[in-house]
Short mmCIF file of N, CA and C in Angstrom, two decimals:
data_model
loop_
_atom_site.label_atom_id
_atom_site.label_comp_id
_atom_site.label_asym_id
_atom_site.label_seq_id
_atom_site.Cartn_x
_atom_site.Cartn_y
_atom_site.Cartn_z
N MET A 27 19.59 -7.75 2.79
CA MET A 27 18.33 -8.01 3.55
C MET A 27 18.96 -9.40 4.68
N GLY A 28 18.90 -9.35 5.90
CA GLY A 28 19.00 -9.86 6.50
C GLY A 28 17.76 -11.48 6.24
N THR A 29 17.03 -11.50 5.56
CA THR A 29 16.19 -12.40 5.34
C THR A 29 16.57 -13.47 4.43
N PRO A 30 16.83 -14.34 4.25
CA PRO A 30 17.54 -15.18 3.29
C PRO A 30 16.73 -15.43 2.11
N PRO A 31 17.17 -15.34 0.70
CA PRO A 31 16.40 -15.33 -0.36
C PRO A 31 15.35 -16.57 -0.51
N GLU A 32 15.92 -17.35 -0.16
CA GLU A 32 15.35 -18.54 -0.26
C GLU A 32 14.03 -18.62 1.06
N VAL A 33 14.03 -17.91 1.93
CA VAL A 33 12.78 -17.81 2.76
C VAL A 33 11.75 -16.82 2.28
N ALA A 34 12.21 -15.85 1.64
CA ALA A 34 11.34 -14.93 1.34
C ALA A 34 10.77 -15.41 0.06
N ILE A 35 11.38 -15.95 -0.65
CA ILE A 35 10.85 -16.96 -1.65
C ILE A 35 9.54 -17.60 -1.49
N ALA A 36 9.93 -18.38 -0.28
CA ALA A 36 8.65 -19.25 0.23
C ALA A 36 7.65 -18.83 0.46
N PHE A 37 7.99 -17.51 1.39
CA PHE A 37 6.78 -16.64 2.30
C PHE A 37 5.72 -16.24 1.54
N LEU A 38 6.75 -15.39 0.47
CA LEU A 38 6.24 -14.46 -0.71
C LEU A 38 4.37 -14.66 -1.33
N PRO A 39 4.18 -16.04 -2.00
CA PRO A 39 3.05 -16.40 -2.76
C PRO A 39 2.32 -16.58 -1.74
N LEU A 40 2.77 -17.36 -0.22
CA LEU A 40 1.57 -17.25 0.94
C LEU A 40 1.42 -15.58 1.21
N VAL A 41 2.25 -14.82 1.80
CA VAL A 41 1.56 -13.74 2.34
C VAL A 41 0.75 -12.80 1.35
N LEU A 42 1.31 -12.75 -0.15
CA LEU A 42 0.76 -11.88 -0.85
C LEU A 42 -0.72 -12.06 -0.89
N PRO A 43 -1.49 -13.23 -1.14
CA PRO A 43 -3.13 -13.09 -1.22
C PRO A 43 -3.58 -12.43 0.38
N VAL A 44 -2.95 -12.64 1.33
CA VAL A 44 -3.20 -12.44 2.91
C VAL A 44 -3.17 -10.89 2.92
N ALA A 45 -1.94 -10.49 2.42
CA ALA A 45 -1.87 -8.57 2.54
C ALA A 45 -2.83 -8.10 1.46
N ALA A 46 -3.14 -8.67 0.40
CA ALA A 46 -4.24 -8.25 -0.66
C ALA A 46 -5.51 -8.23 0.53
N TRP A 47 -5.89 -8.83 0.79
CA TRP A 47 -7.13 -9.43 1.48
C TRP A 47 -7.31 -8.49 2.55
N ALA A 48 -6.17 -7.95 3.38
CA ALA A 48 -6.19 -7.22 4.21
C ALA A 48 -6.11 -5.59 3.97
N ALA A 49 -5.15 -5.19 2.74
CA ALA A 49 -5.31 -4.33 2.34
C ALA A 49 -6.96 -3.59 1.59
N TRP A 50 -7.37 -4.44 1.08
CA TRP A 50 -8.53 -4.45 0.33
C TRP A 50 -9.34 -4.25 1.27
N SER A 51 -9.68 -5.07 2.28
CA SER A 51 -10.59 -4.89 3.35
C SER A 51 -10.65 -3.57 4.30
N ASP A 52 -9.23 -3.30 4.39
CA ASP A 52 -9.26 -1.98 5.19
C ASP A 52 -9.87 -0.39 4.26
N LEU A 53 -9.12 -0.88 2.94
CA LEU A 53 -9.98 0.21 2.00
C LEU A 53 -10.96 0.56 1.58
N ALA A 54 -12.02 -0.53 1.61
CA ALA A 54 -13.21 -0.75 1.44
C ALA A 54 -13.91 -0.63 2.72
N ARG A 55 -13.66 -0.99 4.26
CA ARG A 55 -14.56 -0.95 5.24
C ARG A 55 -13.79 -0.30 6.00
N MET A 56 -12.58 -0.13 6.42
CA MET A 56 -11.76 0.48 7.21
C MET A 56 -11.62 -0.15 8.39
N THR A 57 -11.37 -1.85 8.14
CA THR A 57 -11.21 -2.66 8.75
C THR A 57 -10.13 -3.73 8.41
N ILE A 58 -9.31 -4.22 9.17
CA ILE A 58 -8.89 -5.59 9.05
C ILE A 58 -9.12 -6.62 9.41
N PRO A 59 -9.49 -7.95 9.06
CA PRO A 59 -10.20 -9.00 9.48
C PRO A 59 -9.68 -9.69 10.33
N ASN A 60 -9.79 -9.69 11.46
CA ASN A 60 -8.61 -10.95 12.28
C ASN A 60 -8.28 -12.55 11.92
N ARG A 61 -9.44 -12.79 10.63
CA ARG A 61 -8.98 -13.68 9.91
C ARG A 61 -7.83 -13.66 9.46
N ALA A 62 -7.56 -12.53 8.96
CA ALA A 62 -6.46 -12.01 7.95
C ALA A 62 -5.34 -12.01 8.89
N VAL A 63 -5.28 -11.47 10.30
CA VAL A 63 -4.36 -11.03 11.04
C VAL A 63 -3.75 -12.90 11.52
N LEU A 64 -4.92 -13.54 11.51
CA LEU A 64 -4.88 -15.14 12.14
C LEU A 64 -4.16 -16.00 10.87
N ALA A 65 -4.58 -15.67 9.78
CA ALA A 65 -4.31 -16.46 8.58
C ALA A 65 -2.73 -15.80 8.63
N LEU A 66 -2.10 -14.66 8.14
CA LEU A 66 -0.80 -14.01 8.53
C LEU A 66 -0.09 -14.80 9.38
N ILE A 67 -0.22 -15.39 10.77
CA ILE A 67 0.57 -15.31 11.82
C ILE A 67 0.48 -17.36 11.17
N ALA A 68 -0.48 -17.81 10.69
CA ALA A 68 -0.63 -19.18 10.51
C ALA A 68 0.83 -19.37 9.42
N VAL A 69 0.69 -18.45 8.22
CA VAL A 69 1.70 -18.53 7.00
C VAL A 69 3.20 -18.50 7.59
N PHE A 70 3.26 -17.35 9.16
CA PHE A 70 4.41 -17.66 9.78
C PHE A 70 4.84 -18.82 9.93
N ALA A 71 3.69 -19.39 11.20
CA ALA A 71 4.38 -20.45 12.16
C ALA A 71 4.79 -21.47 11.16
N ALA A 72 3.24 -21.82 10.09
CA ALA A 72 3.58 -23.29 9.39
C ALA A 72 4.96 -23.17 8.55
N GLY A 73 4.38 -22.08 7.94
CA GLY A 73 5.64 -21.91 7.01
C GLY A 73 7.19 -22.03 7.31
N GLY A 74 7.23 -21.10 8.68
CA GLY A 74 8.51 -21.18 9.38
C GLY A 74 9.25 -22.38 9.76
N LEU A 75 8.31 -22.84 10.57
CA LEU A 75 8.31 -24.39 10.69
C LEU A 75 9.41 -25.45 9.69
N LEU A 76 8.26 -25.45 8.56
CA LEU A 76 8.61 -26.28 6.98
C LEU A 76 10.19 -25.67 6.67
N LEU A 77 9.96 -24.47 6.92
CA LEU A 77 11.57 -23.83 6.21
C LEU A 77 13.13 -24.64 7.06
N THR A 78 12.10 -24.75 8.77
CA THR A 78 13.48 -25.28 9.46
C THR A 78 13.40 -26.65 9.22
N ALA A 79 12.49 -27.30 9.31
CA ALA A 79 12.64 -28.64 8.63
C ALA A 79 13.49 -28.96 7.46
N LEU A 80 13.19 -28.35 6.49
CA LEU A 80 14.30 -28.42 5.40
C LEU A 80 15.63 -27.77 5.06
N GLY A 81 15.82 -27.32 6.40
CA GLY A 81 17.15 -26.71 6.52
C GLY A 81 17.32 -25.18 6.24
N ALA A 82 16.37 -24.75 5.40
CA ALA A 82 16.55 -23.21 5.01
C ALA A 82 16.54 -22.24 6.03
N TRP A 83 16.40 -22.77 7.17
CA TRP A 83 16.08 -21.77 8.42
C TRP A 83 16.49 -22.18 9.52
N SER A 84 16.72 -21.75 10.68
CA SER A 84 17.26 -22.47 11.79
C SER A 84 16.14 -22.01 12.99
N LEU A 85 15.78 -22.96 13.49
CA LEU A 85 14.89 -22.97 14.67
C LEU A 85 15.23 -21.67 15.39
N ALA A 86 16.28 -21.33 15.90
CA ALA A 86 16.91 -20.02 16.59
C ALA A 86 16.42 -18.99 15.86
N ASP A 87 16.40 -18.68 14.39
CA ASP A 87 16.10 -17.67 13.70
C ASP A 87 14.46 -17.61 13.84
N TRP A 88 13.99 -18.69 13.39
CA TRP A 88 12.49 -18.51 13.16
C TRP A 88 12.13 -18.13 14.75
N ALA A 89 12.60 -18.97 15.87
CA ALA A 89 11.80 -18.75 17.13
C ALA A 89 12.35 -17.00 17.55
N GLY A 90 13.48 -16.45 17.28
CA GLY A 90 14.24 -15.14 17.60
C GLY A 90 12.91 -14.13 16.94
N ARG A 91 12.73 -14.54 15.44
CA ARG A 91 11.73 -13.51 14.22
C ARG A 91 10.25 -13.53 15.13
N ALA A 92 10.21 -14.53 15.67
CA ALA A 92 8.37 -14.86 16.37
C ALA A 92 8.37 -14.25 17.49
N ALA A 93 9.67 -13.41 18.38
CA ALA A 93 9.85 -12.76 19.52
C ALA A 93 9.14 -11.17 19.10
N HIS A 94 9.34 -10.99 17.80
CA HIS A 94 9.22 -9.19 17.24
C HIS A 94 7.58 -9.45 17.34
N LEU A 95 6.75 -10.23 17.37
CA LEU A 95 5.22 -10.04 17.62
C LEU A 95 5.08 -9.45 18.82
N PRO A 96 5.17 -10.03 19.67
CA PRO A 96 4.77 -9.30 20.90
C PRO A 96 5.32 -8.17 21.13
N VAL A 97 6.64 -7.87 21.04
CA VAL A 97 6.90 -6.35 21.02
C VAL A 97 6.35 -5.48 20.33
N VAL A 98 6.08 -6.15 18.58
CA VAL A 98 5.10 -4.67 17.83
C VAL A 98 3.60 -4.72 18.09
N LEU A 99 3.06 -5.75 18.91
CA LEU A 99 1.97 -5.62 19.16
C LEU A 99 1.62 -4.60 20.57
N LEU A 100 2.63 -4.44 21.34
CA LEU A 100 2.79 -3.84 22.61
C LEU A 100 2.68 -2.19 22.16
N VAL A 101 3.58 -2.26 21.23
CA VAL A 101 3.75 -0.61 20.47
C VAL A 101 2.58 -0.30 20.18
N GLY A 102 2.04 -0.93 19.22
CA GLY A 102 0.85 -0.96 18.42
C GLY A 102 -0.61 -0.53 18.97
N LEU A 103 -0.03 -1.61 20.49
CA LEU A 103 -1.58 -1.39 21.31
C LEU A 103 -1.16 0.17 22.42
N ALA A 104 -0.19 0.39 22.33
CA ALA A 104 -0.03 1.53 23.01
C ALA A 104 -0.13 2.97 22.09
N LEU A 105 0.07 2.97 20.93
CA LEU A 105 -0.28 3.73 19.67
C LEU A 105 -1.86 3.58 19.59
N HIS A 106 -2.30 2.42 19.80
CA HIS A 106 -4.18 2.72 19.84
C HIS A 106 -4.55 3.48 20.89
N ALA A 107 -4.06 2.86 21.98
CA ALA A 107 -4.65 3.62 23.37
C ALA A 107 -4.21 5.12 23.19
N ALA A 108 -3.71 5.55 22.60
CA ALA A 108 -3.19 7.25 22.52
C ALA A 108 -3.71 7.84 20.84
N GLY A 109 -4.60 7.00 20.54
CA GLY A 109 -5.47 7.44 19.27
C GLY A 109 -4.94 8.04 18.30
N GLN A 110 -3.58 7.14 17.94
CA GLN A 110 -2.52 7.32 16.89
C GLN A 110 -2.70 6.29 16.03
N ALA A 111 -3.32 4.87 16.19
CA ALA A 111 -3.56 3.84 15.64
C ALA A 111 -4.61 2.90 15.18
N GLY A 112 -5.06 2.59 14.43
CA GLY A 112 -6.23 1.50 14.46
C GLY A 112 -5.85 0.18 15.04
N ALA A 113 -6.90 -0.48 15.54
CA ALA A 113 -6.42 -1.89 16.29
C ALA A 113 -5.91 -2.74 15.50
N GLY A 114 -6.58 -2.71 13.99
CA GLY A 114 -6.32 -3.77 13.08
C GLY A 114 -4.92 -3.26 12.89
N ASP A 115 -4.73 -2.05 12.57
CA ASP A 115 -3.38 -1.67 12.19
C ASP A 115 -2.26 -2.48 13.21
N ALA A 116 -2.42 -1.87 14.36
CA ALA A 116 -1.46 -2.72 15.33
C ALA A 116 -1.44 -3.78 15.22
N LYS A 117 -2.37 -4.86 15.10
CA LYS A 117 -2.21 -6.40 14.79
C LYS A 117 -1.69 -6.94 13.97
N LEU A 118 -2.12 -5.91 12.47
CA LEU A 118 -1.24 -6.36 11.31
C LEU A 118 0.42 -6.13 11.05
N ALA A 119 0.50 -5.00 12.11
CA ALA A 119 1.87 -4.71 12.24
C ALA A 119 2.67 -5.84 12.79
N ALA A 120 1.62 -6.03 13.91
CA ALA A 120 2.55 -7.19 14.81
C ALA A 120 2.93 -8.60 14.26
N VAL A 121 1.52 -9.14 13.36
CA VAL A 121 2.10 -10.09 12.70
C VAL A 121 2.80 -10.26 11.53
N ALA A 122 3.19 -8.92 11.16
CA ALA A 122 3.74 -8.91 9.95
C ALA A 122 5.53 -8.53 10.30
N ALA A 123 5.59 -8.64 11.99
CA ALA A 123 6.75 -8.19 12.53
C ALA A 123 7.93 -9.31 12.22
N PRO A 124 7.42 -10.63 12.34
CA PRO A 124 8.28 -11.79 12.18
C PRO A 124 8.93 -11.90 10.79
N PHE A 125 8.54 -11.54 9.85
CA PHE A 125 8.83 -11.76 8.43
C PHE A 125 10.02 -11.04 8.38
N VAL A 126 10.40 -10.00 9.44
CA VAL A 126 11.52 -8.77 8.90
C VAL A 126 12.57 -9.24 10.07
N ALA A 127 13.63 -9.45 9.05
CA ALA A 127 14.96 -9.18 10.16
C ALA A 127 15.05 -8.18 10.70
N ALA A 128 15.82 -8.56 12.26
CA ALA A 128 15.90 -7.35 12.96
C ALA A 128 16.78 -6.44 12.69
N GLY A 129 17.55 -6.78 11.86
CA GLY A 129 18.51 -5.90 11.07
C GLY A 129 18.56 -5.00 9.91
N ASP A 130 17.37 -5.35 9.89
CA ASP A 130 16.31 -4.62 8.51
C ASP A 130 15.66 -3.92 9.26
N LEU A 131 15.44 -3.45 10.28
CA LEU A 131 14.31 -2.39 10.70
C LEU A 131 14.33 -0.97 9.99
N GLY A 132 15.78 -0.27 9.94
CA GLY A 132 15.90 1.12 9.37
C GLY A 132 15.79 1.04 8.14
N ALA A 133 15.91 -0.37 6.88
CA ALA A 133 15.57 -0.45 5.86
C ALA A 133 14.19 -0.26 5.45
N VAL A 134 13.48 -1.37 6.54
CA VAL A 134 11.89 -1.50 6.62
C VAL A 134 11.19 -0.21 6.82
N LEU A 135 11.61 0.44 8.01
CA LEU A 135 11.21 1.80 8.34
C LEU A 135 11.31 2.75 6.96
N ARG A 136 12.12 2.92 6.42
CA ARG A 136 12.47 3.69 5.34
C ARG A 136 11.41 3.32 4.24
N LEU A 137 11.51 1.90 4.04
CA LEU A 137 10.11 1.72 2.47
C LEU A 137 8.78 1.81 3.30
N LEU A 138 8.74 1.40 4.77
CA LEU A 138 7.38 2.01 4.88
C LEU A 138 6.98 3.60 4.81
N LEU A 139 8.08 4.48 5.05
CA LEU A 139 7.66 6.08 5.03
C LEU A 139 7.35 6.47 3.49
N THR A 140 7.85 5.40 2.34
CA THR A 140 8.37 6.00 1.23
C THR A 140 6.68 5.24 0.79
N VAL A 141 6.22 4.18 0.90
CA VAL A 141 5.15 3.27 0.63
C VAL A 141 3.99 3.99 1.50
N LEU A 142 4.25 4.80 2.51
CA LEU A 142 2.63 5.56 3.07
C LEU A 142 2.44 6.74 2.01
N LEU A 143 3.83 7.29 1.80
CA LEU A 143 3.64 8.78 0.83
C LEU A 143 3.33 8.19 -0.27
N VAL A 144 3.55 7.53 -0.66
CA VAL A 144 2.87 7.21 -2.04
C VAL A 144 1.26 6.90 -2.09
N ALA A 145 1.26 5.86 -1.13
CA ALA A 145 -0.44 5.47 -0.77
C ALA A 145 -0.97 6.63 -0.63
N TRP A 146 -0.89 7.21 0.24
CA TRP A 146 -1.54 8.48 0.34
C TRP A 146 -2.08 9.02 -0.68
N ALA A 147 -0.84 9.57 -1.22
CA ALA A 147 -0.85 10.45 -2.55
C ALA A 147 -2.29 9.79 -3.21
N LEU A 148 -2.24 8.93 -3.48
CA LEU A 148 -2.64 8.12 -4.64
C LEU A 148 -3.87 7.72 -4.09
N HIS A 149 -4.22 7.56 -3.10
CA HIS A 149 -5.60 7.60 -2.23
C HIS A 149 -5.91 8.62 -2.66
N ARG A 150 -5.83 9.87 -2.14
CA ARG A 150 -6.06 10.64 -1.94
C ARG A 150 -6.79 11.40 -3.30
N LEU A 151 -6.06 10.75 -4.53
CA LEU A 151 -6.35 11.52 -5.64
C LEU A 151 -7.18 10.70 -6.19
N ALA A 152 -7.19 9.35 -5.82
CA ALA A 152 -8.53 8.61 -6.28
C ALA A 152 -9.46 9.19 -5.51
N ARG A 153 -9.44 9.22 -4.52
CA ARG A 153 -10.71 9.73 -3.92
C ARG A 153 -11.37 10.72 -4.68
N ARG A 154 -10.96 12.00 -4.67
CA ARG A 154 -10.81 13.15 -5.64
C ARG A 154 -11.21 13.38 -6.98
N THR A 155 -11.26 11.96 -7.72
CA THR A 155 -11.24 11.34 -8.71
C THR A 155 -11.92 10.38 -9.41
N VAL A 156 -11.60 9.51 -9.60
CA VAL A 156 -12.46 8.41 -9.71
C VAL A 156 -12.40 6.92 -9.05
N GLY A 157 -12.30 7.55 -7.63
CA GLY A 157 -12.07 6.29 -7.02
C GLY A 157 -13.71 5.93 -6.54
N PRO A 158 -14.58 6.85 -6.06
CA PRO A 158 -15.84 6.86 -5.36
C PRO A 158 -16.67 5.80 -6.72
N ARG A 159 -16.49 5.92 -7.95
CA ARG A 159 -16.99 5.99 -9.05
C ARG A 159 -16.78 4.61 -9.43
N LEU A 160 -15.28 4.05 -9.19
CA LEU A 160 -15.03 2.64 -9.27
C LEU A 160 -15.13 1.66 -8.59
N ALA A 161 -15.15 2.18 -7.31
CA ALA A 161 -15.42 1.43 -6.09
C ALA A 161 -16.29 2.01 -5.36
N PRO A 162 -17.83 2.39 -5.56
CA PRO A 162 -18.92 3.28 -4.69
C PRO A 162 -19.02 2.26 -3.67
N GLY A 163 -19.13 3.41 -2.70
CA GLY A 163 -19.44 2.85 -0.85
C GLY A 163 -18.46 2.62 0.43
N TRP A 164 -16.87 2.41 -0.89
CA TRP A 164 -16.02 2.31 0.01
C TRP A 164 -15.71 3.39 1.12
N ALA A 165 -15.30 2.94 2.71
CA ALA A 165 -15.22 3.87 3.87
C ALA A 165 -14.22 4.63 3.69
N SER A 166 -13.52 4.27 3.03
CA SER A 166 -12.32 5.00 3.13
C SER A 166 -12.35 6.21 2.21
N TRP A 167 -13.41 6.51 1.67
CA TRP A 167 -13.72 7.73 0.26
C TRP A 167 -14.41 8.46 1.16
N ALA A 168 -14.87 8.48 2.72
CA ALA A 168 -15.39 9.22 3.02
C ALA A 168 -14.46 10.65 3.94
N PRO A 169 -14.55 11.43 3.82
CA PRO A 169 -13.75 12.81 4.15
C PRO A 169 -13.68 12.38 5.48
N GLY A 170 -12.04 13.25 6.09
CA GLY A 170 -11.82 13.03 7.39
C GLY A 170 -10.50 12.71 7.25
N PRO A 171 -9.67 12.61 8.51
CA PRO A 171 -8.09 12.16 8.70
C PRO A 171 -8.11 11.12 8.46
N ARG A 172 -8.89 9.95 8.47
CA ARG A 172 -8.67 8.56 8.93
C ARG A 172 -7.97 7.97 7.56
N PHE A 173 -6.82 7.54 7.89
CA PHE A 173 -6.47 6.74 6.14
C PHE A 173 -6.09 5.35 6.46
N PRO A 174 -6.67 4.64 5.40
CA PRO A 174 -6.86 2.72 5.23
C PRO A 174 -5.19 2.43 5.76
N MET A 175 -4.10 2.29 6.53
CA MET A 175 -3.34 2.05 6.87
C MET A 175 -2.85 0.44 6.58
N GLY A 176 -3.86 0.14 6.43
CA GLY A 176 -3.82 -1.77 6.21
C GLY A 176 -2.94 -1.74 4.52
N ILE A 177 -3.14 -0.70 3.99
CA ILE A 177 -2.61 -0.90 2.69
C ILE A 177 -1.38 -0.71 2.72
N VAL A 178 -0.95 0.18 3.79
CA VAL A 178 0.67 0.53 3.86
C VAL A 178 1.14 -0.55 4.40
N LEU A 179 0.62 -1.31 5.30
CA LEU A 179 1.51 -2.52 6.18
C LEU A 179 1.58 -3.49 4.94
N SER A 180 0.35 -3.77 4.60
CA SER A 180 0.72 -4.77 3.48
C SER A 180 1.48 -4.80 2.53
N ALA A 181 1.58 -3.32 1.96
CA ALA A 181 2.42 -3.46 0.85
C ALA A 181 3.72 -3.20 1.03
N THR A 182 3.98 -3.00 2.52
CA THR A 182 5.53 -2.58 2.92
C THR A 182 5.84 -4.44 3.13
N LEU A 183 5.55 -5.00 3.51
CA LEU A 183 5.56 -6.38 3.77
C LEU A 183 5.84 -7.19 2.35
N VAL A 184 4.87 -7.26 1.70
CA VAL A 184 5.17 -7.63 0.37
C VAL A 184 6.44 -7.13 -0.48
N ALA A 185 6.64 -6.07 -0.55
CA ALA A 185 7.68 -5.06 -0.94
C ALA A 185 9.13 -5.45 0.04
N TYR A 186 9.26 -5.65 1.17
CA TYR A 186 10.04 -6.09 1.69
C TYR A 186 10.19 -7.78 1.42
N LEU A 187 9.66 -8.50 1.26
CA LEU A 187 9.92 -9.97 0.95
C LEU A 187 10.33 -10.09 -0.71
N ALA A 188 9.70 -9.26 -1.47
CA ALA A 188 10.26 -9.25 -3.04
C ALA A 188 11.82 -8.96 -2.88
N LEU A 189 12.33 -7.35 -2.58
CA LEU A 189 13.59 -7.22 -2.17
C LEU A 189 14.62 -8.44 -1.16
N ALA A 190 13.84 -8.90 -0.50
CA ALA A 190 14.80 -9.88 0.13
C ALA A 190 14.90 -11.19 -0.88
N ALA A 191 14.40 -11.40 -1.61
CA ALA A 191 13.77 -12.46 -2.45
C ALA A 191 15.41 -11.97 -3.52
N LEU A 192 14.92 -11.12 -4.33
CA LEU A 192 16.21 -10.60 -4.85
C LEU A 192 17.75 -11.04 -4.48
N GLY A 193 17.82 -10.91 -3.11
CA GLY A 193 19.01 -11.32 -2.55
C GLY A 193 19.72 -9.93 -2.24
#
């Protein structure tokens, strides 16, 4: 992985609760709170600058990764305008992008696809079985084509950082 293990280890405990919040909110309400998106930006900005001050990361690496955010946001907004993605999904993907090394894009897309397939299958199974009894009122249980991608994006980011932490 292109993300140094020490950087991934530092980010992982900070990203995990925000990712869980975004995933839970998307499952329960089919929305990703803007505060979760802002929290993830804050983790990258403050954590990244602290890591540069500690010498674990260079300022060039941090700034280069920050440039991923507007690129992914533009792609996400284009998908949203075409009706292919939710606005919250576009924002969450954009703020997750700086955590990923550009050289790891292929690996992350494969990881995203794997997480998507597993999450979709488990969500559909839960929706048809015990899910509505365990979490009544969750918006994601409603029939229809909508799927809470926040869980996929969050799980992919956490899995990527965990793999990077392993070196």
